[in-house]
Coordinates of C-alpha atoms in Angstrom, one line a residue:
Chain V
X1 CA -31.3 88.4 -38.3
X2 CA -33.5 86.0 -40.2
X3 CA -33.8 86.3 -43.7
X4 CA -37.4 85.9 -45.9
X5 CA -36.1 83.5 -48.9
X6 CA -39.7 82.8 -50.0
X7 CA -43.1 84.5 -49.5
X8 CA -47.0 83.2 -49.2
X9 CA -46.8 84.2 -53.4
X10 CA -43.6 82.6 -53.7
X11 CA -44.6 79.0 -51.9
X12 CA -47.7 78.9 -53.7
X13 CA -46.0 79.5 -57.1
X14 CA -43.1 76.7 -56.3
X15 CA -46.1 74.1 -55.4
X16 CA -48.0 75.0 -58.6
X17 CA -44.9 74.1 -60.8
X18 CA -43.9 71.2 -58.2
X19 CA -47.3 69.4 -59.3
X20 CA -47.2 70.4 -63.1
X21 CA -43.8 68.5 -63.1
X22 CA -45.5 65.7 -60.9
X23 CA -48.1 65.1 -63.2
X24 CA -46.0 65.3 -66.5
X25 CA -43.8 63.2 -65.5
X26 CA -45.7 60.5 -64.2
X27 CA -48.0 61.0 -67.7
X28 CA -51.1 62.0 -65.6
X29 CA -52.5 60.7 -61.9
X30 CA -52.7 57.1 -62.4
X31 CA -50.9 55.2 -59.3
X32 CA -50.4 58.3 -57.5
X33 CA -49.9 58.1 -54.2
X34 CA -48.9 61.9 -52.1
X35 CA -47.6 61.0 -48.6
X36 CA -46.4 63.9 -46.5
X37 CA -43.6 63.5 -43.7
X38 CA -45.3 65.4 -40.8
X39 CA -45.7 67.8 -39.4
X40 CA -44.9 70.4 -42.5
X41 CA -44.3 67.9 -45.0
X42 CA -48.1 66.7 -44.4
X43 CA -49.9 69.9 -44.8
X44 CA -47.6 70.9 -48.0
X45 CA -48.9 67.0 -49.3
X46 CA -52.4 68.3 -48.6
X47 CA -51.8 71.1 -50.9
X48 CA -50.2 69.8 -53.4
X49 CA -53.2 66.9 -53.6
X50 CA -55.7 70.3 -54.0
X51 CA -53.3 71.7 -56.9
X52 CA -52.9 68.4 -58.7
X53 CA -57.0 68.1 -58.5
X54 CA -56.9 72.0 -60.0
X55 CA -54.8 70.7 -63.2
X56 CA -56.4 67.3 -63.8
X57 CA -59.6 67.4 -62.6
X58 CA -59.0 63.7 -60.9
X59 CA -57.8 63.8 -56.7
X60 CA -55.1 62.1 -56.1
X61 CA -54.9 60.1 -52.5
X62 CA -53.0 61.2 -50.2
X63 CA -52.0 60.9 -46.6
X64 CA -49.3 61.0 -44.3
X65 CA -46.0 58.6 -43.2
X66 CA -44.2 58.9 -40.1
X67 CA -40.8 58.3 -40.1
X68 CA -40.0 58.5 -36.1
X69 CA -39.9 55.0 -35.4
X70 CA -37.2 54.5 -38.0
X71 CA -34.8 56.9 -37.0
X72 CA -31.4 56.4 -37.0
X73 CA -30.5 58.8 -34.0
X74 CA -33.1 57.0 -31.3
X75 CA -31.1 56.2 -28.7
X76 CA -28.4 58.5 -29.4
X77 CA -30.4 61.9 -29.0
X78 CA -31.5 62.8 -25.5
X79 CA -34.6 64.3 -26.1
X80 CA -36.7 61.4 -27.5
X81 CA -39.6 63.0 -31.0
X82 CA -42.8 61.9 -30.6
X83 CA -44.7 59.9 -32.4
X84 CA -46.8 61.4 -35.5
X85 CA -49.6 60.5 -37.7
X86 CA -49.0 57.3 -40.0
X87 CA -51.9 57.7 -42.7
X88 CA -51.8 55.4 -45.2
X89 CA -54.4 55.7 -47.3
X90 CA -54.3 52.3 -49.9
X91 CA -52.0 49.4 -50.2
X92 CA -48.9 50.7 -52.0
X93 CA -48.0 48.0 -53.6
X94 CA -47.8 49.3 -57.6
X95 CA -48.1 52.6 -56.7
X96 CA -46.0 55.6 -57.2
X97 CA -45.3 57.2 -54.1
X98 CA -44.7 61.3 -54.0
X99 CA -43.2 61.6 -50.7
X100 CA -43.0 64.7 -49.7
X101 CA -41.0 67.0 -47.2
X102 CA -40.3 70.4 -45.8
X103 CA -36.7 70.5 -46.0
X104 CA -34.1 68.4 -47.6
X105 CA -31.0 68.7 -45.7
X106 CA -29.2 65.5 -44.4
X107 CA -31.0 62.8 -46.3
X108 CA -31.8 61.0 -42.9
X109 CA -35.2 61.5 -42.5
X110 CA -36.0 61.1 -46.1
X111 CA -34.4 57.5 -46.1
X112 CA -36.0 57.0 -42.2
X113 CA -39.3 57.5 -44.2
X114 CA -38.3 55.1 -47.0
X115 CA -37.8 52.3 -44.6
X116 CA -41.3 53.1 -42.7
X117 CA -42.9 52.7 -46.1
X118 CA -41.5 49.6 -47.5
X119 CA -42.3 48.2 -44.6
X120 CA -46.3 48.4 -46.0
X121 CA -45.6 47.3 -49.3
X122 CA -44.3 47.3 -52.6
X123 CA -44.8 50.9 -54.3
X124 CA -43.3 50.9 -57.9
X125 CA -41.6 53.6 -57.0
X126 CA -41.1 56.4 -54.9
X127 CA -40.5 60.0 -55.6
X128 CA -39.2 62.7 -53.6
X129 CA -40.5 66.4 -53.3
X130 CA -39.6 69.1 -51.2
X131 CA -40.0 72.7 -50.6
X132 CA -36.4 73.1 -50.3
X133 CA -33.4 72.0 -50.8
X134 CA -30.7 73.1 -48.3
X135 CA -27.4 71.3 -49.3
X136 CA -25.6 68.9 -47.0
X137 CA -26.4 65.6 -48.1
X138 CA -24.9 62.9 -45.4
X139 CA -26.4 60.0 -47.8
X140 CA -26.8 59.4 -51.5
X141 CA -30.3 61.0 -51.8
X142 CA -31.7 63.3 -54.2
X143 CA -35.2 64.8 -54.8
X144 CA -37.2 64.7 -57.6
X145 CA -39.2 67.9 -57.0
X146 CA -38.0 70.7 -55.6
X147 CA -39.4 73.9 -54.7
X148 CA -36.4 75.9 -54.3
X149 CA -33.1 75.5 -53.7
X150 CA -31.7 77.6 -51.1
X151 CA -27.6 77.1 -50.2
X152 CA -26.6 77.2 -46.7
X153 CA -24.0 76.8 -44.8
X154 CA -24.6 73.9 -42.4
X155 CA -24.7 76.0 -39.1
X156 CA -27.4 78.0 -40.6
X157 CA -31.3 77.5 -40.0
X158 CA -33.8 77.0 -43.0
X159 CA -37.7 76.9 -41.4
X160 CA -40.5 76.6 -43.3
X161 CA -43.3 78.6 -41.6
X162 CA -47.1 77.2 -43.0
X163 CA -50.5 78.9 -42.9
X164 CA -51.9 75.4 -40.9
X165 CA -49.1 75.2 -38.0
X166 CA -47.9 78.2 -37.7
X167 CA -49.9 80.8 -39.1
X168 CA -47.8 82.2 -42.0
X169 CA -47.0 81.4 -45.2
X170 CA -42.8 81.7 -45.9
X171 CA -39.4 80.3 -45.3
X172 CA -36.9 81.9 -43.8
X173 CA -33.0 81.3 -42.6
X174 CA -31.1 82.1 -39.4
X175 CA -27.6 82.5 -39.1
X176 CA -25.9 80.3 -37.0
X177 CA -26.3 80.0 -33.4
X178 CA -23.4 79.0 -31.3
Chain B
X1 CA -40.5 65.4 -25.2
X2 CA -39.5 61.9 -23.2
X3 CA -40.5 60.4 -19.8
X4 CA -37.4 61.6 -17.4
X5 CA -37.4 58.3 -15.6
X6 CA -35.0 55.3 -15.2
X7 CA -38.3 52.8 -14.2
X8 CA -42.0 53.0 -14.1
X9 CA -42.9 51.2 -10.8
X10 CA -46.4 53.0 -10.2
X11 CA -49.6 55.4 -11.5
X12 CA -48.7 56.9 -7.9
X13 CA -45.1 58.7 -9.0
X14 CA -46.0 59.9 -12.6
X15 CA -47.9 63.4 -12.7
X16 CA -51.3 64.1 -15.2
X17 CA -48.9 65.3 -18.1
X18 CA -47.1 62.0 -17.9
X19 CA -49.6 59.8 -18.1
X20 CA -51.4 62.1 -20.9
X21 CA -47.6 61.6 -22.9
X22 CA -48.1 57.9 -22.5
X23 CA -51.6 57.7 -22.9
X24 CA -50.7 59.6 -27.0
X25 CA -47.8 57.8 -27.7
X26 CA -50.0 54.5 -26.9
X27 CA -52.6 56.0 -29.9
X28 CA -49.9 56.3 -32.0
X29 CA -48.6 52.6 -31.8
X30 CA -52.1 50.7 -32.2
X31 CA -51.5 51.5 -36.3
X32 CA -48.2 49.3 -36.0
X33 CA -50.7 46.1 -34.6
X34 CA -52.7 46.9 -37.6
X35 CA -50.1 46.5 -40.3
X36 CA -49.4 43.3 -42.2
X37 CA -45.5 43.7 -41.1
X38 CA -46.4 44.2 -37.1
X39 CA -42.5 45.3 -36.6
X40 CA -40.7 48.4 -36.4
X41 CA -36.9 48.4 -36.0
X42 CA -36.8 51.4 -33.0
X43 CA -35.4 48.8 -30.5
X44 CA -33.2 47.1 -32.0
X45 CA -30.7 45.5 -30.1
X46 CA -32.2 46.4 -26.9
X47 CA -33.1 43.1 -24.7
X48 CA -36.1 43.1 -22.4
X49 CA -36.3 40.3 -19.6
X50 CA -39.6 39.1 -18.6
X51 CA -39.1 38.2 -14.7
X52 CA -42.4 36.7 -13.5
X53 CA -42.9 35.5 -9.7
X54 CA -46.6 35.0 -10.2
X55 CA -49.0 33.1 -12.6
X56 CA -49.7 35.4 -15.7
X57 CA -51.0 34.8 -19.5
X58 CA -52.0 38.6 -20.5
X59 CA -49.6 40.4 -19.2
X60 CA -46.8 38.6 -20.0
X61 CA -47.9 37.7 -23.5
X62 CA -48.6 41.3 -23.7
X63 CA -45.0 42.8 -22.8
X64 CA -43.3 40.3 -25.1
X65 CA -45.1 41.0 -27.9
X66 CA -44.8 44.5 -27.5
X67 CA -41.0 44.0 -27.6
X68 CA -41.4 41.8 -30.3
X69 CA -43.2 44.2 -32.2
X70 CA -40.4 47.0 -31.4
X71 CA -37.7 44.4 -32.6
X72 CA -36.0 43.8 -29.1
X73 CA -34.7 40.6 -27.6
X74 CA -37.6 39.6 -24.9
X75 CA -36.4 36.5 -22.5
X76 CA -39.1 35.4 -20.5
X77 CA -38.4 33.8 -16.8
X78 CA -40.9 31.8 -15.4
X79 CA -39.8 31.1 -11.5
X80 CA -41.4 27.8 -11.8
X81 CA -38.3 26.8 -13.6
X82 CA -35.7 28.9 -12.5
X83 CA -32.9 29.0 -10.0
X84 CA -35.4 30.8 -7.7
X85 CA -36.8 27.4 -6.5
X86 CA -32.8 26.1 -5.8
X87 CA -33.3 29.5 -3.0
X88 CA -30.8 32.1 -4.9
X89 CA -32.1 35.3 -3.2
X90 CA -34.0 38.2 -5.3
X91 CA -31.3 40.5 -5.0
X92 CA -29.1 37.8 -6.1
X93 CA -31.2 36.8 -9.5
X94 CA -31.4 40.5 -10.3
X95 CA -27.6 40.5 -10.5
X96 CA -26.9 37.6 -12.6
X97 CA -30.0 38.9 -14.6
X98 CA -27.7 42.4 -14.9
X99 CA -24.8 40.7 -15.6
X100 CA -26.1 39.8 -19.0
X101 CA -26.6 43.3 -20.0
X102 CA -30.3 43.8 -20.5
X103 CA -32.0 47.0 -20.9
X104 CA -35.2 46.3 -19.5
X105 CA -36.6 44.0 -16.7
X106 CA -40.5 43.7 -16.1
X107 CA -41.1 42.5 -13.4
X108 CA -44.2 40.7 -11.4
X109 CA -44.0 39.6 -7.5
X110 CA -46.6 38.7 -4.9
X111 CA -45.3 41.3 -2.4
X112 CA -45.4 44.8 -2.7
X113 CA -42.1 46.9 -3.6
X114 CA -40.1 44.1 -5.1
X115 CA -40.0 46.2 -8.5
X116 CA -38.7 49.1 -6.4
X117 CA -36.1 47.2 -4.3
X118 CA -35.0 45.5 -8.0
X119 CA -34.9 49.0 -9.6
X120 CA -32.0 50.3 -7.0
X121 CA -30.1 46.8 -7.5
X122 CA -30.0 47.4 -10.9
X123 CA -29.1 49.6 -14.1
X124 CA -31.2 48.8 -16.7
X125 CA -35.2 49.9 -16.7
X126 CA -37.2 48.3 -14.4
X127 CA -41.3 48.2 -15.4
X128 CA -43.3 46.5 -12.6
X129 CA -46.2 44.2 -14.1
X130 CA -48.2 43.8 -10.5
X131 CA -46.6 44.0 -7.1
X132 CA -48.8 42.1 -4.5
X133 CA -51.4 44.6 -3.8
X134 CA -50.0 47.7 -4.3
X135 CA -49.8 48.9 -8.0
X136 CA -50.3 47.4 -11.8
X137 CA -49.2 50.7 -13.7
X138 CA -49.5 49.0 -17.2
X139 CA -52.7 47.9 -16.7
X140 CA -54.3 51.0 -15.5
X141 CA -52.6 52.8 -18.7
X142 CA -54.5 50.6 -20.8
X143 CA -57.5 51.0 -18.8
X144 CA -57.2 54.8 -19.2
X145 CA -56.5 54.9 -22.9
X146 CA -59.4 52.1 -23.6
X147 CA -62.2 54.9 -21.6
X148 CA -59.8 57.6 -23.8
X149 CA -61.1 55.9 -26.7
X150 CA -64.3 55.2 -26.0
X151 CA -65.4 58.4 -24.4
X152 CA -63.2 60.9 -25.9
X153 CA -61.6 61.8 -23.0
X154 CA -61.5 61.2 -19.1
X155 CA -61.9 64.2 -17.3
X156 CA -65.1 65.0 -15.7
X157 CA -66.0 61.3 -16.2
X158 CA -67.5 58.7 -13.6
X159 CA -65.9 55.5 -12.6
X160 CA -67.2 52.7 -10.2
X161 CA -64.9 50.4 -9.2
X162 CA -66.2 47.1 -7.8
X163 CA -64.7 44.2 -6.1
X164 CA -62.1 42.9 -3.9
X165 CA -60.4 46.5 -3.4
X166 CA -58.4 45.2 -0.4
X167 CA -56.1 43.1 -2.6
X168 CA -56.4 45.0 -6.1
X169 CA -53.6 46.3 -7.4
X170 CA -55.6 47.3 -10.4
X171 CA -57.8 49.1 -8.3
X172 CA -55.2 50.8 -7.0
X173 CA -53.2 51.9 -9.9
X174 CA -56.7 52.9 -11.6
X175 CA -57.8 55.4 -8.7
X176 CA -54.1 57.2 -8.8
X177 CA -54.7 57.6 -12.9
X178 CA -57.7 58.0 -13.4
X179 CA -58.3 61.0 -9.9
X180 CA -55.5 62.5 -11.7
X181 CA -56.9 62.9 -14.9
X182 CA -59.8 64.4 -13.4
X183 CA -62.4 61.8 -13.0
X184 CA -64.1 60.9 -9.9
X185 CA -64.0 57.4 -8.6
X186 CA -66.2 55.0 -6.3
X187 CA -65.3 52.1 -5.3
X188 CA -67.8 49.6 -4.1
X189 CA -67.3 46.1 -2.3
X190 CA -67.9 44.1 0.7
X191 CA -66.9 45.7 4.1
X192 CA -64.4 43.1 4.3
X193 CA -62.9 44.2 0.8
X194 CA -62.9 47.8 1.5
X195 CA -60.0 49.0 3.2
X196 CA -60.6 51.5 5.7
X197 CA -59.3 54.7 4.5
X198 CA -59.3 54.3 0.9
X199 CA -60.9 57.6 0.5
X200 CA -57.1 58.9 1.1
X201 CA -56.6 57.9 -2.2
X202 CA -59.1 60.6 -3.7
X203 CA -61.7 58.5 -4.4
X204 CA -65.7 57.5 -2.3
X205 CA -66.4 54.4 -1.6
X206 CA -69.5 52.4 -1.0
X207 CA -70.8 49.1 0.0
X208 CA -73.6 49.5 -2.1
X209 CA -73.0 48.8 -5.7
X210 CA -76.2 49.6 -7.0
X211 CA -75.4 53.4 -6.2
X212 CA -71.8 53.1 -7.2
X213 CA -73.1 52.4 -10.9
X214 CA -75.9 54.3 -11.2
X215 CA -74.2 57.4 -12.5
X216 CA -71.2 55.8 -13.5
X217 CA -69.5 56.1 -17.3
X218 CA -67.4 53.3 -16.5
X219 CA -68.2 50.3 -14.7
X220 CA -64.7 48.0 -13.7
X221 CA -65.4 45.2 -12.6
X222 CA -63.0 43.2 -10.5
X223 CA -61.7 39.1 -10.5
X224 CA -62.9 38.2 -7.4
X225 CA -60.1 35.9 -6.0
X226 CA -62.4 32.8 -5.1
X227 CA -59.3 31.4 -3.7
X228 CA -59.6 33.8 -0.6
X229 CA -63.0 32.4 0.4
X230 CA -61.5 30.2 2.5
X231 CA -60.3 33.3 4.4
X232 CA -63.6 33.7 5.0
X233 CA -64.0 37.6 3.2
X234 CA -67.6 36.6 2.1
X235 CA -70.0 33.7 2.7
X236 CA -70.4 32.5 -0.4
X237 CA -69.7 33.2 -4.2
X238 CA -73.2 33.1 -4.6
X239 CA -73.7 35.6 -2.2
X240 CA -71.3 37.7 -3.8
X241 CA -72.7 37.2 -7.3
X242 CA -76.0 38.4 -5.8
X243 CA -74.5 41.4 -4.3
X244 CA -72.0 42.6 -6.2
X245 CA -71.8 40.8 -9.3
X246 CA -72.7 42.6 -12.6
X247 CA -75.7 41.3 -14.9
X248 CA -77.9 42.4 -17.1
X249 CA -80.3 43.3 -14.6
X250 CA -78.5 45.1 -12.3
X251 CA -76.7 47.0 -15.7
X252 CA -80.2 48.6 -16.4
X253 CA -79.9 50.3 -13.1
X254 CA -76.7 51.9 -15.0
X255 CA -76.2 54.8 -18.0
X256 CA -77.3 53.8 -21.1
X257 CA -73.8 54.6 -22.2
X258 CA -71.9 53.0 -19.7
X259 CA -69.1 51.0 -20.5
X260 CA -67.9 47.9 -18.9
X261 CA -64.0 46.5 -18.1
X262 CA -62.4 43.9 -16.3
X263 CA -58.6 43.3 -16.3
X264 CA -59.2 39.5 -17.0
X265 CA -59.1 36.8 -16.3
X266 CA -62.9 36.5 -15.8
X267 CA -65.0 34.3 -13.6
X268 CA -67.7 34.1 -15.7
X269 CA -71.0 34.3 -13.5
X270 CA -69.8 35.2 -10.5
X271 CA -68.4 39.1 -11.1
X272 CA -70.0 39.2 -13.9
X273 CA -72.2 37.3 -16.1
X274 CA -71.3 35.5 -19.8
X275 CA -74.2 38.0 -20.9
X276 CA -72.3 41.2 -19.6
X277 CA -68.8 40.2 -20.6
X278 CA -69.8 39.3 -24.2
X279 CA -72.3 42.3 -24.5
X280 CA -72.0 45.5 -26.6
X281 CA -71.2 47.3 -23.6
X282 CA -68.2 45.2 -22.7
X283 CA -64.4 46.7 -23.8
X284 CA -62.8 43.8 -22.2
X285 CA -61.3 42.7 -25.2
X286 CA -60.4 46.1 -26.7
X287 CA -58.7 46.3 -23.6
X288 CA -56.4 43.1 -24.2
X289 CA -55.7 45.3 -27.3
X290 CA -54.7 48.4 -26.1
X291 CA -52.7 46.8 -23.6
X292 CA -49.9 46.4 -26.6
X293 CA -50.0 49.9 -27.7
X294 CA -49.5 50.9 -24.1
X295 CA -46.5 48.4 -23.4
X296 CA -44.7 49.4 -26.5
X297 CA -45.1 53.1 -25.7
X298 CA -43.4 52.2 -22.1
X299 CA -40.9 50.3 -23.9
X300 CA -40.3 53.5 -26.3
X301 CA -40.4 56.4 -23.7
X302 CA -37.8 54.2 -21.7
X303 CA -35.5 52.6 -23.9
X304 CA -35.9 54.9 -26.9
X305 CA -33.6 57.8 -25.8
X306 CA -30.0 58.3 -24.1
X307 CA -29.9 57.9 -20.8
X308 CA -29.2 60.8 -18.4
X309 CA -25.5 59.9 -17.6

């Protein structure tokens, strides 16, 4: 039976804070860069580019980096991902990059899409934000925004369903399946 | 989503949806070619043997530098200087090629079904790069995902093909990919460079080439092999170049929006004139282009997963 953990009202109210914190933290826009992991990760950059604009009355860039060609598990996994958009809108050199993601579970494609991006430059840093945050780190990576954190265990499934792929607004998790 | 193939030997083999899942993986690599670091680390470690029987400069510049660009090992053999002029055997060279472990051999041969007969000798990936007369499957991708570009899209889409079909491998590659993606072909030539029965492959044919490009989106023109006539195919190249080579005279007869190819290398003013080749309508050189993007997304739908045990 899947489980609703967050609703279109919840989401919303997760990015909202998610690009308050953004903004105080980083003392305003200046050198922000939003680069969403796609599929999900992209769209949820998208809104969190409208919601920063909402508060500060400037628009951040934004865009999207793909992390498949710097996966860790090409050649091991049968079924080979395809390739999605790389959309980077500036040089990054001396910018601060918010990258951000659905979920946060292993770490893997999180430091797949570090690699990707240092190979265009030389940001002055890079910040992580995600919806959620599952548990079950495999490397030493943390995020710096997070829109909820949601403990799992690892068999279980956390999706993140959005208004632009898939129709709906929520997250949900399924119990295991084996 | 991968292509569920040990080799890609031909257009003729793969169906619409495989070409289409080459054709987007292609789009997505161009933006690596673009960067100032043109690398990504997906093929690390994997080696990719260049094995070339036959004279090339685009082709084989092309699949290196798409390995290159993936971060595998490519070795390039020319025959000129290998072990093939002391008389060790094809099947022979394939094995001491295997015994080194590569992943990948490309391979390019003046007969016909060398690539196939190397692919059962061996374990690794074998991508033919032109087999005598019979198919070039890397340069018809590229040819496919140049009109892609261009036009948006290839189905419903007229292409003439003109030339020496007889001996065109990219002619023949081109008619299997591009009938398949739902475009209708002509090809147009000289009686003696029209093989009888080419219509098999799906597509017209004409001697006339003015009526071949009349309606045509794409116009490809051939390399007429000057070398051949001796073999007495047509009088004279200038006879040709009067009858079926493309100028800008004869290109007003054309679409407005046609768009012009040629595989390379070109003999300027016989198949086609300097004017042609270096005018707006001319892709050649986005073609040269594209031809990376499609080589490394061979290179990633064949070496980038497990293989089926």
């Amino acid at each position: 039976m899947k489980k609703i953990m967050m609703d279109d009202k919840a989401i919303d109210r997760a990015l909202a804070r998610v690009a308050h914190e953004i903004i105080e933290r980083n003392r305003g826009t200046d050198k922000l860069v939003i680069l969403g992991i796609p599929t999900r990760g992209y769209h949820l950059a998208m809104r969190l580019q409208n919601k920063i604009e909402e508060i500060e009355g400037v628009r951040p860039l934004a865009g999207a980096v793909d992390a498949t060609l710097y996966r860790d598990d090409l050649g091991i996994k049968k079924d080979q991902p395809s390739l999605k958009k790389m959309d980077i809108p500036i040089s990054i050199d001396g910018k601060i990059i918010i990258m951000v993601d659905d979920v946060l579970f292993t770490g893997r494609t999180t430091r797949a899409a570090m690699n990707a991006l240092m190979d265009f430059g030389r940001p002055l840093s890079i910040q992580l934000a995600v919806l959620v945050d599952r548990g079950h780190r495999e490397l030493p990576i943390k995020a710096d925004y997070v829109g909820k954190n949601i403990p799992t265990s690892k068999k279980e499934g956390v999706k993140v369903h959005l208004e632009e792929t898939d129709g709906i607004n929520e997250v949900v998790t399924e119990p295991a399946i084996d | 989503m991968r292509l569920k193939r040990k080799d890609l030997l031909g257009i003729e083999e793969l169906s619409a949806e495989e070409i289409g899942l080459i054709l987007t993986t292609a789009e997505s690599f161009r933006e690596v070619s673009e960067r100032e670091i043109k690398k990504v680390p997906t093929l690390r470690g994997k080696t990719v043997i260049n094995l070339f029987y036959e004279p090339s400069t685009r082709t084989r510049t092309s699949f290196e530098i798409a390995a290159k660009r993936m971060s595998a090992d490519a070795v390039n053999i020319s025959v000129s200087t290998s072990s093939v002029v002391k008389g060790e055997t094809l099947k022979d060279t394939a094995r001491n090629l295997e015994a080194m472990r590569p992943d990948c051999i490309v391979v390019r041969h003046a007969s016909a079904g060398v690539p196939r007969m190397l692919a059962g000798y061996v374990g690794c990936s074998v991508v033919n790069a032109g087999d005598g007369s019979h198919e070039h499957p890397s340069q018809a991708l590229l040819d496919m995902l140049t009109v892609k570009e261009k036009k948006g899209g290839i189905e419903g889409l007229k292409i003439a093909i003109i030339g020496d079909i007889t001996h065109s491998r990219v002619a023949r590659s081109n008619i299997y990919g591009f009938t398949k993606l739902g475009a209708a072909v002509t090809v147009a030539g000289p009686p003696t460079m029209l093989p009888p029965g080419i219509e098999a492959l799906g597509c017209k044919a004409t001697t006339k080439m003015d009526s071949a490009i009349s309606d045509a989106d794409v116009i490809m023109m051939l390399r007429i092999q000057t070398e051949r006539q001796k073999e007495s195919f047509f009088p004279t190249v200038r006879e040709y170049s009067s009858l079926y080579g493309l100028n800008s005279e004869r290109l007003k007869k054309a679409k407005p929006d046609a768009i012009i190819l040629h595989p390379g290398p070109i003999n300027r003013g016989v198949e086609i004139s300097s004017e042609v080749a270096d005018g707006p309508f001319s892709l050649i050189l986005d073609q040269v282009t594209n031809g990376v993007a499609v080589r490394m997304a061979i290179f990633y739908m064949l070496l980038g997963a497990a293989r089926e045990e």
